[in-house]
Coordinates of C-alpha atoms (C1' of nucleotides) in Angstrom, one line a residue:
Chain P
X169 CA -1.8 -7.0 4.9
X170 CA -4.9 -8.5 3.4
X171 CA -7.8 -9.1 5.7
X172 CA -7.2 -12.5 7.1
X173 CA -8.7 -14.8 9.6
X174 CA -7.3 -14.0 13.0
X175 CA -9.8 -15.3 15.5
X176 CA -8.3 -16.4 18.7
X177 CA -6.9 -19.8 18.4
X178 CA -7.0 -20.0 14.7
X179 CA -4.1 -20.9 12.6
X180 CA -1.8 -17.9 12.1
X181 CA 1.3 -18.1 9.9
X182 CA 2.8 -14.8 10.9
X183 CA 3.7 -14.2 7.3
X184 CA 1.8 -12.3 4.6
X185 CA 0.3 -14.1 1.7
X186 CA -1.4 -13.8 -1.6
X187 CA -0.7 -14.2 -5.3
X188 CA -0.4 -11.5 -7.9
X189 CA -1.4 -11.8 -11.6
X190 CA 0.1 -10.4 -14.8
X191 CA 3.3 -9.3 -13.0
X192 CA 6.0 -10.6 -15.2
X193 CA 6.3 -13.5 -12.8
X194 CA 4.2 -16.5 -13.6
X195 CA 1.8 -17.9 -11.0
X196 CA 3.5 -21.3 -10.9
X197 CA 6.9 -19.6 -10.1
X198 CA 5.3 -17.5 -7.3
X199 CA 3.6 -20.6 -5.8
X200 CA 6.9 -22.5 -6.0
X201 CA 8.5 -19.7 -4.1
X202 CA 5.8 -19.7 -1.5
X203 CA 6.1 -23.5 -1.0
X204 CA 9.9 -23.2 -0.7
X205 CA 9.4 -20.5 1.8
X206 CA 6.9 -22.5 3.8
X207 CA 9.3 -25.4 3.9
X208 CA 12.2 -23.3 5.0
X209 CA 9.9 -21.8 7.6
X210 CA 9.3 -25.2 9.1
X211 CA 5.6 -25.3 8.2
X212 CA 6.2 -28.8 6.8
X213 CA 8.4 -31.3 8.6
X214 CA 11.0 -33.3 6.7
X215 CA 9.5 -36.2 4.8
X216 CA 6.1 -34.9 5.5
X217 CA 3.4 -34.8 2.8
X218 CA 2.4 -31.6 1.3
X219 CA -1.3 -30.9 1.2
X220 CA -2.9 -32.5 -1.8
X221 CA -2.8 -30.5 -5.1
X222 CA -6.5 -29.6 -4.9
X223 CA -6.1 -28.2 -1.4
X224 CA -3.1 -26.1 -2.5
X225 CA -4.9 -24.9 -5.5
X226 CA -7.8 -23.7 -3.3
X227 CA -5.5 -22.1 -0.8
X228 CA -3.7 -20.1 -3.4
X229 CA -6.8 -19.5 -5.5
X230 CA -5.5 -21.0 -8.7
X231 CA -6.1 -24.1 -10.9
X232 CA -4.8 -27.4 -9.9
X233 CA -2.7 -27.6 -13.0
X234 CA -0.9 -24.4 -12.0
X235 CA 0.0 -25.9 -8.7
X236 CA 1.2 -28.9 -10.6
X237 CA 3.6 -26.7 -12.6
X238 CA 5.0 -25.3 -9.3
X239 CA 5.4 -28.8 -7.9
X240 CA 7.0 -30.0 -11.0
X241 CA 9.7 -27.3 -10.8
X242 CA 10.4 -28.2 -7.2
X243 CA 10.6 -31.9 -8.0
X244 CA 13.1 -31.2 -10.7
X245 CA 15.0 -29.1 -8.2
X246 CA 15.2 -32.0 -5.8
X247 CA 13.1 -30.3 -3.0
X248 CA 10.0 -32.4 -3.4
X249 CA 9.2 -35.9 -4.5
X250 CA 5.8 -36.8 -5.9
X251 CA 4.3 -40.3 -5.7
X252 CA 1.3 -41.3 -7.6
X253 CA -1.6 -42.3 -5.3
X254 CA 0.3 -41.3 -2.2
X255 CA 1.1 -37.7 -2.2
X256 CA 4.0 -35.2 -2.5
X257 CA 6.7 -35.2 0.0
X258 CA 9.4 -32.8 1.3
X259 CA 12.9 -34.0 0.8
X260 CA 15.2 -31.3 2.0
X261 CA 13.8 -29.0 4.6
X262 CA 16.4 -26.6 5.9
X263 CA 18.2 -23.6 4.5
X264 CA 21.8 -23.4 5.4
X265 CA 22.3 -20.5 7.8
X266 CA 25.4 -18.7 6.8
X267 CA 27.0 -16.5 9.4
X268 CA 28.3 -13.2 8.2
X269 CA 30.3 -10.6 10.1
X270 CA 33.7 -9.1 10.6
X271 CA 35.4 -12.5 10.6
X272 CA 33.2 -14.3 8.1
X273 CA 35.0 -17.2 6.5
X274 CA 33.5 -19.7 4.2
X275 CA 34.5 -22.9 5.9
X276 CA 34.3 -21.6 9.5
X277 CA 30.8 -20.3 8.7
X278 CA 29.1 -23.6 8.1
X279 CA 30.7 -25.6 10.9
X280 CA 28.3 -28.1 12.3
X281 CA 25.7 -27.7 9.6
X282 CA 27.4 -29.7 7.0
X283 CA 30.0 -32.5 6.8
X284 CA 31.9 -31.6 3.6
X285 CA 32.7 -28.2 2.3
X286 CA 35.2 -26.6 0.0
X287 CA 35.6 -23.9 -2.6
X288 CA 36.1 -24.9 -6.2
X289 CA 38.1 -22.6 -8.5
X290 CA 36.1 -22.4 -11.7
X291 CA 38.4 -20.0 -13.6
X292 CA 40.8 -17.2 -13.2
X293 CA 42.0 -14.3 -15.3
X294 CA 43.9 -11.0 -15.2
X295 CA 42.1 -7.8 -16.2
X296 CA 42.3 -4.1 -15.7
X297 CA 40.7 -2.8 -12.6
X298 CA 37.4 -1.0 -13.1
X299 CA 36.7 2.2 -11.2
X300 CA 34.7 0.3 -8.6
X301 CA 37.3 -2.3 -7.9
X302 CA 40.3 0.1 -8.1
X303 CA 38.6 2.3 -5.4
X304 CA 37.9 -0.7 -3.2
X305 CA 41.5 -2.0 -3.4
X306 CA 43.1 1.3 -3.3
X307 CA 44.9 1.0 -6.6
X308 CA 44.9 3.0 -9.8
X309 CA 42.0 2.4 -12.2
X310 CA 43.2 0.1 -15.0
X311 CA 45.9 -1.5 -12.9
X312 CA 46.1 -5.2 -13.3
X313 CA 43.9 -7.3 -11.0
X314 CA 43.5 -11.1 -10.7
X315 CA 39.9 -12.2 -11.0
X316 CA 38.8 -15.6 -9.5
X317 CA 35.5 -17.3 -10.2
X318 CA 34.7 -19.7 -7.5
X319 CA 31.9 -21.9 -6.3
X320 CA 31.3 -22.9 -2.6
X321 CA 30.1 -26.4 -2.0
X322 CA 28.7 -28.1 1.1
X323 CA 27.5 -31.7 1.1
X324 CA 27.7 -31.8 -2.6
X325 CA 25.3 -28.9 -3.0
X326 CA 26.4 -25.6 -4.5
X327 CA 25.8 -22.9 -1.9
X328 CA 27.6 -19.9 -3.2
X329 CA 29.1 -18.4 -6.3
X330 CA 31.7 -15.7 -6.0
X331 CA 33.8 -13.4 -8.1
X332 CA 36.9 -12.2 -6.3
X333 CA 39.5 -9.6 -7.3
X334 CA 43.1 -9.2 -5.9
X335 CA 45.8 -6.7 -6.8
X336 CA 47.8 -8.6 -9.4
X337 CA 51.1 -7.0 -8.3
X338 CA 50.7 -7.8 -4.6
X339 CA 49.2 -11.3 -5.1
X340 CA 50.8 -12.6 -8.2
X341 CA 50.2 -16.3 -8.5
X342 CA 47.3 -16.5 -6.0
X343 CA 45.2 -18.3 -8.6
X344 CA 47.6 -21.2 -8.5
X345 CA 47.6 -21.3 -4.7
X346 CA 43.9 -21.2 -4.7
X347 CA 43.6 -24.1 -7.1
X348 CA 46.0 -26.1 -5.1
X349 CA 44.6 -25.4 -1.6
X350 CA 41.0 -24.8 -2.3
X351 CA 41.0 -22.1 0.4
X352 CA 41.4 -18.4 0.1
X353 CA 42.5 -18.1 3.7
X354 CA 45.3 -20.6 3.2
X355 CA 46.3 -19.0 -0.1
X356 CA 46.6 -15.6 1.6
X357 CA 49.0 -17.1 4.2
X358 CA 51.5 -17.6 1.4
X359 CA 51.5 -13.9 0.9
X360 CA 52.2 -13.2 4.5
X361 CA 48.6 -12.6 5.5
X362 CA 47.6 -14.6 8.5
X363 CA 44.5 -12.7 9.5
X364 CA 42.1 -10.4 7.9
X365 CA 38.8 -8.7 8.5
X366 CA 35.8 -7.8 6.6
X367 CA 35.8 -4.1 6.3
X368 CA 32.4 -3.7 4.7
X369 CA 29.6 -5.8 3.4
X370 CA 26.8 -4.5 1.3
X371 CA 23.7 -6.7 0.7
X372 CA 21.3 -6.8 -2.1
X373 CA 19.2 -9.3 -4.0
X374 CA 18.3 -10.0 -7.6
X375 CA 17.2 -12.7 -10.0
X376 CA 19.9 -15.1 -10.7
X377 CA 21.6 -14.7 -14.1
X378 CA 22.3 -17.6 -16.5
X379 CA 25.8 -18.2 -15.2
X380 CA 24.7 -18.4 -11.6
X381 CA 21.8 -20.6 -12.5
X382 CA 24.2 -23.1 -14.1
X383 CA 26.8 -22.9 -11.3
X384 CA 24.4 -23.1 -8.5
X385 CA 22.1 -25.6 -10.1
X386 CA 19.1 -23.4 -9.8
X387 CA 15.8 -23.3 -11.7
X388 CA 15.5 -20.2 -13.8
X389 CA 13.7 -17.4 -12.0
X390 CA 15.5 -18.1 -8.8
X391 CA 16.6 -15.3 -6.5
X392 CA 20.1 -14.8 -5.3
X393 CA 21.3 -12.9 -2.3
X394 CA 24.3 -10.8 -3.2
X395 CA 27.0 -9.6 -0.9
X396 CA 29.7 -7.2 -2.0
X397 CA 32.6 -7.1 0.5
X398 CA 36.0 -5.7 1.0
X399 CA 38.5 -7.6 3.2
X400 CA 41.4 -5.8 4.8
X401 CA 44.4 -6.8 6.8
X402 CA 44.5 -5.9 10.5
X403 CA 46.3 -2.8 9.5
X404 CA 43.5 -1.7 7.3
X405 CA 45.2 -2.5 4.0
X406 CA 42.6 -3.6 1.5
X407 CA 43.5 -7.0 0.0
X408 CA 40.4 -8.5 -1.6
X409 CA 37.2 -7.3 -3.2
X410 CA 34.5 -9.9 -3.7
X411 CA 30.9 -10.3 -4.9
X412 CA 29.2 -13.4 -3.7
X413 CA 25.9 -14.8 -4.7
X414 CA 23.9 -17.2 -2.6
X415 CA 20.7 -19.0 -3.7
X416 CA 18.0 -17.5 -1.5
X417 CA 16.1 -20.7 -1.5
X418 CA 18.9 -22.7 0.1
X419 CA 20.9 -20.2 2.1
X420 CA 20.1 -17.5 4.6
X421 CA 22.6 -15.1 6.0
X422 CA 22.9 -14.7 9.7
X423 CA 24.4 -11.6 11.2
X424 CA 26.7 -12.5 14.0
X425 CA 26.4 -9.9 16.7
X426 CA 29.9 -9.0 17.9
X427 CA 32.2 -11.1 15.8
Chain K
X82 CA 30.5 -16.8 -16.3
X83 CA 29.9 -16.9 -20.0
X84 CA 32.8 -16.3 -22.3
X85 CA 33.1 -12.6 -22.6
X86 CA 35.3 -10.0 -24.2
X87 CA 38.1 -9.3 -21.8
X88 CA 40.9 -8.0 -23.9
X89 CA 43.1 -5.6 -22.1
X90 CA 41.6 -2.1 -22.0
X91 CA 38.2 -3.3 -23.0
X92 CA 35.0 -2.4 -21.2
X93 CA 34.6 -4.8 -18.3
X94 CA 31.6 -4.6 -16.1
X95 CA 32.6 -7.1 -13.4
X96 CA 29.1 -8.5 -13.4
X97 CA 27.7 -11.5 -15.2
X98 CA 24.9 -11.2 -17.7
X99 CA 22.4 -12.9 -19.9
X100 CA 18.7 -13.6 -20.2
X101 CA 16.8 -16.8 -19.6
X102 CA 13.7 -18.0 -21.3
X103 CA 10.7 -20.0 -20.1
X104 CA 11.7 -19.6 -16.5
X105 CA 8.5 -18.4 -14.9
X106 CA 9.9 -14.9 -15.1
X107 CA 9.0 -13.0 -18.2
X108 CA 11.7 -11.5 -20.4
X109 CA 10.5 -8.0 -19.9
X110 CA 10.7 -8.4 -16.1
X111 CA 14.2 -9.8 -16.3
X112 CA 15.3 -6.9 -18.5
X113 CA 13.7 -4.4 -16.2
X114 CA 15.7 -6.0 -13.4
X115 CA 18.9 -5.7 -15.4
X116 CA 18.3 -2.1 -16.3
X117 CA 17.6 -1.3 -12.6
X118 CA 20.7 -3.1 -11.6
X119 CA 22.8 -1.2 -14.2
X120 CA 21.4 2.1 -12.9
X121 CA 22.1 1.2 -9.3
X122 CA 25.5 0.1 -10.4
X123 CA 26.3 3.5 -11.8
X124 CA 26.5 2.4 -15.4
X125 CA 24.3 5.3 -16.3
X126 CA 24.7 8.7 -14.8
X127 CA 21.7 10.5 -13.4
X128 CA 19.6 12.2 -16.2
X129 CA 21.6 10.4 -18.8
X130 CA 19.9 8.8 -21.8
X131 CA 19.6 5.1 -21.9
X132 CA 20.8 3.4 -25.1
X133 CA 18.0 3.5 -27.7
X134 CA 15.5 0.7 -27.6
X135 CA 16.9 -1.0 -30.7
X136 CA 20.4 -1.1 -29.2
X137 CA 19.0 -2.6 -25.9
X138 CA 17.0 -5.1 -27.8
X139 CA 20.2 -6.2 -29.6
X140 CA 22.2 -6.3 -26.4
X141 CA 19.7 -8.5 -24.6
X142 CA 18.9 -10.5 -27.7
X143 CA 15.2 -9.8 -27.6
X144 CA 12.6 -7.9 -29.7
X145 CA 12.3 -4.2 -29.4
X146 CA 8.8 -4.5 -28.1
X147 CA 10.0 -6.6 -25.2
X148 CA 12.4 -3.9 -24.2
X149 CA 9.6 -1.4 -24.5
X150 CA 7.6 -3.5 -22.0
X151 CA 10.5 -3.4 -19.6
X152 CA 10.9 0.4 -20.0
X153 CA 7.2 0.9 -19.6
X154 CA 7.3 -0.8 -16.2
X155 CA 10.3 1.3 -15.1
X156 CA 8.6 4.5 -16.3
X157 CA 5.5 3.7 -14.3
X158 CA 7.8 3.0 -11.4
X159 CA 9.3 6.5 -11.7
X160 CA 12.8 5.3 -12.5
X161 CA 12.9 6.3 -16.1
X162 CA 11.2 8.9 -18.3
X163 CA 10.7 8.4 -22.0
X164 CA 10.4 11.3 -24.4
X165 CA 9.3 10.7 -27.9
X166 CA 11.9 11.6 -30.4
X167 CA 14.6 12.3 -27.8
X168 CA 15.2 9.2 -25.8
X169 CA 14.7 7.5 -22.4
X170 CA 16.3 9.1 -19.4
X171 CA 17.3 8.0 -15.9
X172 CA 15.5 9.8 -13.1
X173 CA 16.6 8.3 -9.8
X174 CA 20.0 6.7 -9.7
X175 CA 20.9 5.6 -6.3
X176 CA 19.8 2.9 -4.0
X177 CA 19.5 3.9 -0.4
X178 CA 22.2 2.2 1.7
X179 CA 20.7 1.0 4.9
X180 CA 23.1 0.3 7.8
X181 CA 22.3 -2.8 9.7
X182 CA 24.1 -4.0 12.9
X183 CA 23.7 -4.4 16.6
X184 CA 22.4 -0.9 17.0
X185 CA 20.3 -0.6 13.9
X186 CA 17.5 1.9 14.1
X187 CA 15.4 3.1 11.3
X188 CA 15.8 6.8 11.6
X189 CA 19.4 6.8 12.6
X190 CA 20.2 4.5 9.7
X191 CA 19.4 6.8 6.9
X192 CA 21.0 9.9 8.3
X193 CA 22.4 12.2 5.7
X194 CA 21.0 10.2 2.8
X195 CA 17.5 11.6 3.1
X196 CA 15.8 14.7 4.5
X197 CA 12.5 13.3 5.8
X198 CA 11.9 9.9 7.3
X199 CA 9.4 8.3 9.6
X200 CA 7.5 5.1 10.3
X201 CA 3.8 4.9 9.5
X202 CA 1.6 2.5 11.5
X203 CA -0.6 0.7 9.0
X204 CA -2.5 -1.5 11.4
X205 CA -2.3 -3.3 14.7
X206 CA -3.9 -6.4 16.2
X207 CA -3.6 -8.9 19.0
X208 CA -3.2 -12.5 18.3
X209 CA -1.9 -15.7 19.8
X210 CA 1.9 -16.3 19.4
X211 CA 3.0 -18.9 16.9
X212 CA 5.7 -21.3 17.9
X213 CA 8.3 -19.2 16.1
X214 CA 7.3 -15.9 17.8
X215 CA 6.9 -17.5 21.2
X216 CA 10.3 -19.0 21.1
X217 CA 11.9 -15.7 20.0
X218 CA 10.2 -13.7 22.7
X219 CA 10.6 -16.3 25.4
X220 CA 6.9 -16.7 26.1
X221 CA 4.4 -19.5 25.9
X222 CA 3.0 -20.5 22.5
X223 CA -0.5 -19.1 22.2
X224 CA 0.2 -16.3 24.6
X225 CA -1.2 -12.9 23.4
X226 CA 1.1 -10.8 21.3
X227 CA 0.6 -7.4 19.7
X228 CA 1.3 -7.3 16.1
X229 CA 2.1 -4.0 14.3
X230 CA 2.2 -3.5 10.6
X231 CA 4.4 -0.6 9.7
X232 CA 5.9 1.2 6.7
X233 CA 9.1 3.1 6.7
X234 CA 9.3 6.2 4.5
X235 CA 12.1 8.4 3.4
X236 CA 11.6 11.4 1.2
X237 CA 8.1 10.4 0.4
X238 CA 9.3 7.0 -0.8
X239 CA 8.4 3.8 0.9
X240 CA 11.6 2.0 1.8
X241 CA 10.6 -0.7 4.2
X242 CA 7.6 -2.7 5.3
X243 CA 7.7 -4.4 8.6
X244 CA 5.7 -6.7 10.8
X245 CA 6.6 -6.5 14.5
X246 CA 5.5 -8.6 17.5
X247 CA 5.6 -7.6 21.2
X248 CA 4.5 -9.5 24.3
X249 CA 1.0 -8.2 24.9
X250 CA 1.3 -8.4 28.6
X251 CA 4.6 -6.6 28.9
X252 CA 3.8 -3.9 26.2
X253 CA 0.0 -3.4 26.5
X254 CA -0.9 -0.2 24.6
X255 CA 2.3 0.1 22.6
X256 CA 0.2 0.4 19.4
X257 CA -1.2 3.6 20.7
X258 CA 2.2 4.9 21.6
X259 CA 3.5 3.9 18.2
X260 CA 0.6 5.6 16.4
X261 CA 1.2 8.8 18.4
X262 CA 5.0 9.0 18.2
X263 CA 5.7 7.3 14.9
X264 CA 8.8 5.8 16.5
X265 CA 9.4 2.4 18.0
X266 CA 12.4 3.6 20.0
X267 CA 10.3 6.4 21.6
X268 CA 7.4 4.1 22.3
X269 CA 9.6 1.6 24.1
X270 CA 10.9 4.4 26.4
X271 CA 7.3 4.6 27.8
X272 CA 7.8 1.0 28.9
X273 CA 11.1 1.8 30.6
X274 CA 13.3 0.6 27.8
X275 CA 15.9 3.3 27.0
X276 CA 18.3 1.2 25.1
X277 CA 18.2 -2.1 23.2
X278 CA 20.3 -4.3 21.0
X279 CA 19.7 -6.4 18.0
X280 CA 20.4 -9.9 19.2
X281 CA 20.2 -11.6 15.9
X282 CA 19.4 -10.9 12.3
X283 CA 18.7 -13.4 9.6
X284 CA 18.7 -12.3 6.0
X285 CA 16.9 -13.8 3.1
X286 CA 15.2 -12.7 -0.2
X287 CA 12.0 -13.5 -2.0
X288 CA 9.5 -12.1 -4.5
X289 CA 7.3 -9.5 -2.9
X290 CA 3.8 -10.6 -2.1
X291 CA 0.7 -8.6 -2.9
X292 CA 0.7 -6.7 0.4
X293 CA 4.3 -5.6 0.1
X294 CA 3.8 -4.6 -3.5
X295 CA 1.0 -2.3 -2.5
X296 CA 2.7 -0.9 0.6
X297 CA 6.0 -0.3 -1.1
X298 CA 4.6 0.9 -4.3
X299 CA 6.4 -1.8 -6.3
X300 CA 5.8 -3.4 -9.6
X301 CA 4.7 -7.0 -9.4
X302 CA 7.6 -9.4 -9.6
X303 CA 9.9 -7.2 -7.6
X304 CA 12.3 -8.7 -5.1
X305 CA 12.4 -7.9 -1.4
X306 CA 15.2 -8.3 1.0
X307 CA 13.9 -9.9 4.2
X308 CA 15.4 -9.5 7.7
X309 CA 14.1 -11.4 10.7
X310 CA 15.4 -9.9 13.8
X311 CA 15.1 -10.2 17.6
X312 CA 15.8 -7.1 19.7
X313 CA 16.8 -7.5 23.4
X314 CA 17.3 -5.2 26.3
X315 CA 20.9 -4.7 27.5
X316 CA 20.1 -7.5 30.0
X317 CA 19.3 -9.9 27.2
X318 CA 15.6 -9.9 27.7
X319 CA 13.9 -10.3 24.3
X320 CA 11.4 -7.5 23.7
X321 CA 10.6 -7.5 20.0
X322 CA 10.4 -9.8 17.1
X323 CA 10.3 -8.3 13.6
X324 CA 10.3 -9.3 10.0
X325 CA 11.2 -6.4 7.7
X326 CA 11.0 -6.3 3.9
X327 CA 13.1 -3.9 1.8
X328 CA 12.6 -3.4 -1.9
X329 CA 15.9 -4.7 -3.4
X330 CA 15.7 -2.3 -6.2
X331 CA 15.7 0.7 -3.9
X332 CA 17.6 -0.4 -0.8
X333 CA 20.8 -2.2 0.0
X334 CA 21.8 -3.3 3.4
X335 CA 25.2 -2.2 4.6
X336 CA 26.7 -4.2 7.5
X337 CA 28.4 -1.8 9.9
X338 CA 31.6 -3.4 11.2
X339 CA 31.7 -2.9 14.9
X340 CA 28.5 -1.2 15.8
Chain J
dT102 C1' 14.5 22.5 -44.6
dA103 C1' 15.7 17.9 -45.3
dT104 C1' 17.4 13.9 -43.0
dA105 C1' 18.5 10.8 -39.6
dG106 C1' 17.4 9.0 -35.2
dT107 C1' 14.3 8.0 -31.6
dT108 C1' 9.9 6.9 -29.3
dG109 C1' 4.8 5.7 -30.0
dT110 C1' 1.1 3.0 -32.2
dC111 C1' -0.9 -0.4 -34.9
dT112 C1' -1.7 -5.2 -37.0
dA113 C1' -0.6 -10.0 -37.2
dT114 C1' 1.2 -14.4 -35.6
dA115 C1' 3.3 -18.0 -32.6
dT116 C1' 4.3 -19.7 -28.1
dC117 C1' 3.7 -19.8 -23.1
dA118 C1' 0.8 -19.6 -19.0
dA119 C1' -3.6 -20.5 -16.8
dT120 C1' -8.2 -22.4 -16.6
dA121 C1' -11.5 -26.2 -17.2
dG122 C1' -13.0 -30.8 -17.3
dA123 C1' -12.6 -35.7 -17.8
dC124 C1' -10.5 -39.9 -16.8
dA125 C1' -6.5 -43.2 -15.9
dA126 C1' -3.2 -45.1 -12.5
dA127 C1' -1.6 -46.0 -8.1
dT128 C1' -2.3 -46.1 -3.1
dT129 C1' -4.7 -46.1 1.2
dT130 C1' -8.8 -46.7 3.8
dT131 C1' -13.3 -48.7 4.7
Chain T
dA147 C1' -13.3 -56.1 -2.5
dA148 C1' -15.0 -51.8 -2.9
dA149 C1' -14.6 -46.9 -2.2
dA150 C1' -12.1 -42.9 -1.5
dT151 C1' -8.0 -40.3 -2.1
dT152 C1' -4.3 -38.6 -4.7
dT153 C1' -1.1 -38.1 -8.6
dG154 C1' -0.6 -38.5 -13.8
dT155 C1' -2.2 -37.6 -18.5
dC156 C1' -5.0 -35.9 -22.1
dT157 C1' -7.9 -32.4 -24.8
dA158 C1' -9.6 -27.8 -25.4
dT159 C1' -9.9 -22.8 -24.6
dT160 C1' -8.5 -18.2 -23.2
dG161 C1' -5.4 -14.6 -22.1
dA162 C1' -0.6 -13.0 -21.5
dT163 C1' 4.1 -13.0 -23.5
dA164 C1' 7.2 -12.4 -27.4
dT165 C1' 8.3 -11.7 -32.2
dA166 C1' 7.9 -9.3 -36.7
dG167 C1' 7.1 -5.5 -39.6
dA168 C1' 5.3 -1.1 -41.0
dC169 C1' 4.6 3.5 -40.2
dA170 C1' 3.4 7.8 -37.5
dA171 C1' 5.0 11.5 -34.4
dC172 C1' 8.5 14.0 -32.5
dT173 C1' 13.4 15.8 -31.9
dA174 C1' 17.9 17.1 -33.1
dT175 C1' 21.2 17.9 -36.5
dA176 C1' 23.4 18.5 -41.1

DNA sequence: TATAGTTGTCTATATCAATAGACAAATTTT
DNA sequence: AAAATTTGTCTATTGATATAGACAACTATA
């Protein structure tokens, strides 16, 4: 932690801070990240004005134009709105908090936080199972698996992008059911699976790739949270292997204690 | 997902791919990320040679010198080793898998994966509680809290960087105990707390800031996984508020099902 | 011992990122 | 109405990023 003002009664963020140069990440992107973070953190109320550009430039130790680049990116992203002569204002404040645990479901997860939510099936295909997927699903490497590319949406915003694999023999035609119902849980019921659990979840993070950028409507350079999960029946039979990507700037994952 | 070769029997990664330009993230940093990802994914065995620079340049659609910049960063990071005339080789392959759940502890978490592990106390201070911390700890805003800056280490590598807050009244002197024992669990026992649970954990991700870069020995532009957690006694009394940062390239978080 | 393949170094050039300063345009405050 | 504040636009300059090509240095193999 850099030496910071910490006199009693002073303003304390509780978060570390400072900007790095010649890193491979441009200053304006770093500052955009920081502003997003501050907004998600509640440092600025909704509809509140950001500090003026000159003040931000001073705070981050950069030129005003650099701050302007950061703001321009966030304006294009729909997070901020700049008005000449008045100031720059916060449009959307909160990150969605996405529960994750043994009984994680997409729709159940966001209850109360959003009004509309569903999963869109982007594409489907059949392919041979890689080692990784075969092991997870307990089938032979090279056996046919159905691959679904989906996007989760809430209130018109894309909040997740997932790639899911099923054993093609056991779940033949699940892509049609998925396209029809828009729900994996409902689709699985057609195959006699009324309940399932998340056996394991592994979390990581990385820069979003081109496909995720497009599907999630992100600015290049954005970070995605990645979960790799195996779902199993109550008997422990693996049924689904999935890699989901969440935009870190819009979504946080909340671990539910017991569930 | 971009249109990709998917003929039966062909090589299929199961992961998306492609490089974005003028994003705020330099090409060499993106490529370094991708190579790290591929290594963590097991695409390259330990000690195996990477494809030659020209092949990588072609695969990613960039100049050979750009690939060289990415490799140079990974060499400095200790992930790769380049040998003139021979090739570039993978040194460390695996990411640590860090269990996280109701009973997450630092040392218990990495059992079996590493030989040596401990927490180093970097600094401590007393400050007034911000709204966020006060709410989490159930104390008044502005009340004194003890703040600990720590670094988790395993096998000589920094694997986590945390900022922890305790109620200063209830846990006066905990920084001394922490410095002495090198363990939060042990320190808490001195205050009569023999067991505690993780009440909530919220996960997010962002670019590492300057302090985390230094403490975790990361290259600028690296991504950190962030967990914000509240620990409570078995009676539900909140005792600890913590924000931990994990280098995404070295650590993944594994959700333990029941625990 | 050649030859091919690979990493290392150098020069040159074009574009992006960042700084600097000046001033216009719009809004709010005095 | 005037002044102060704030965002918007323009020009100019510097350094980092990326491309391009040539060749040296080193290793492994035919």
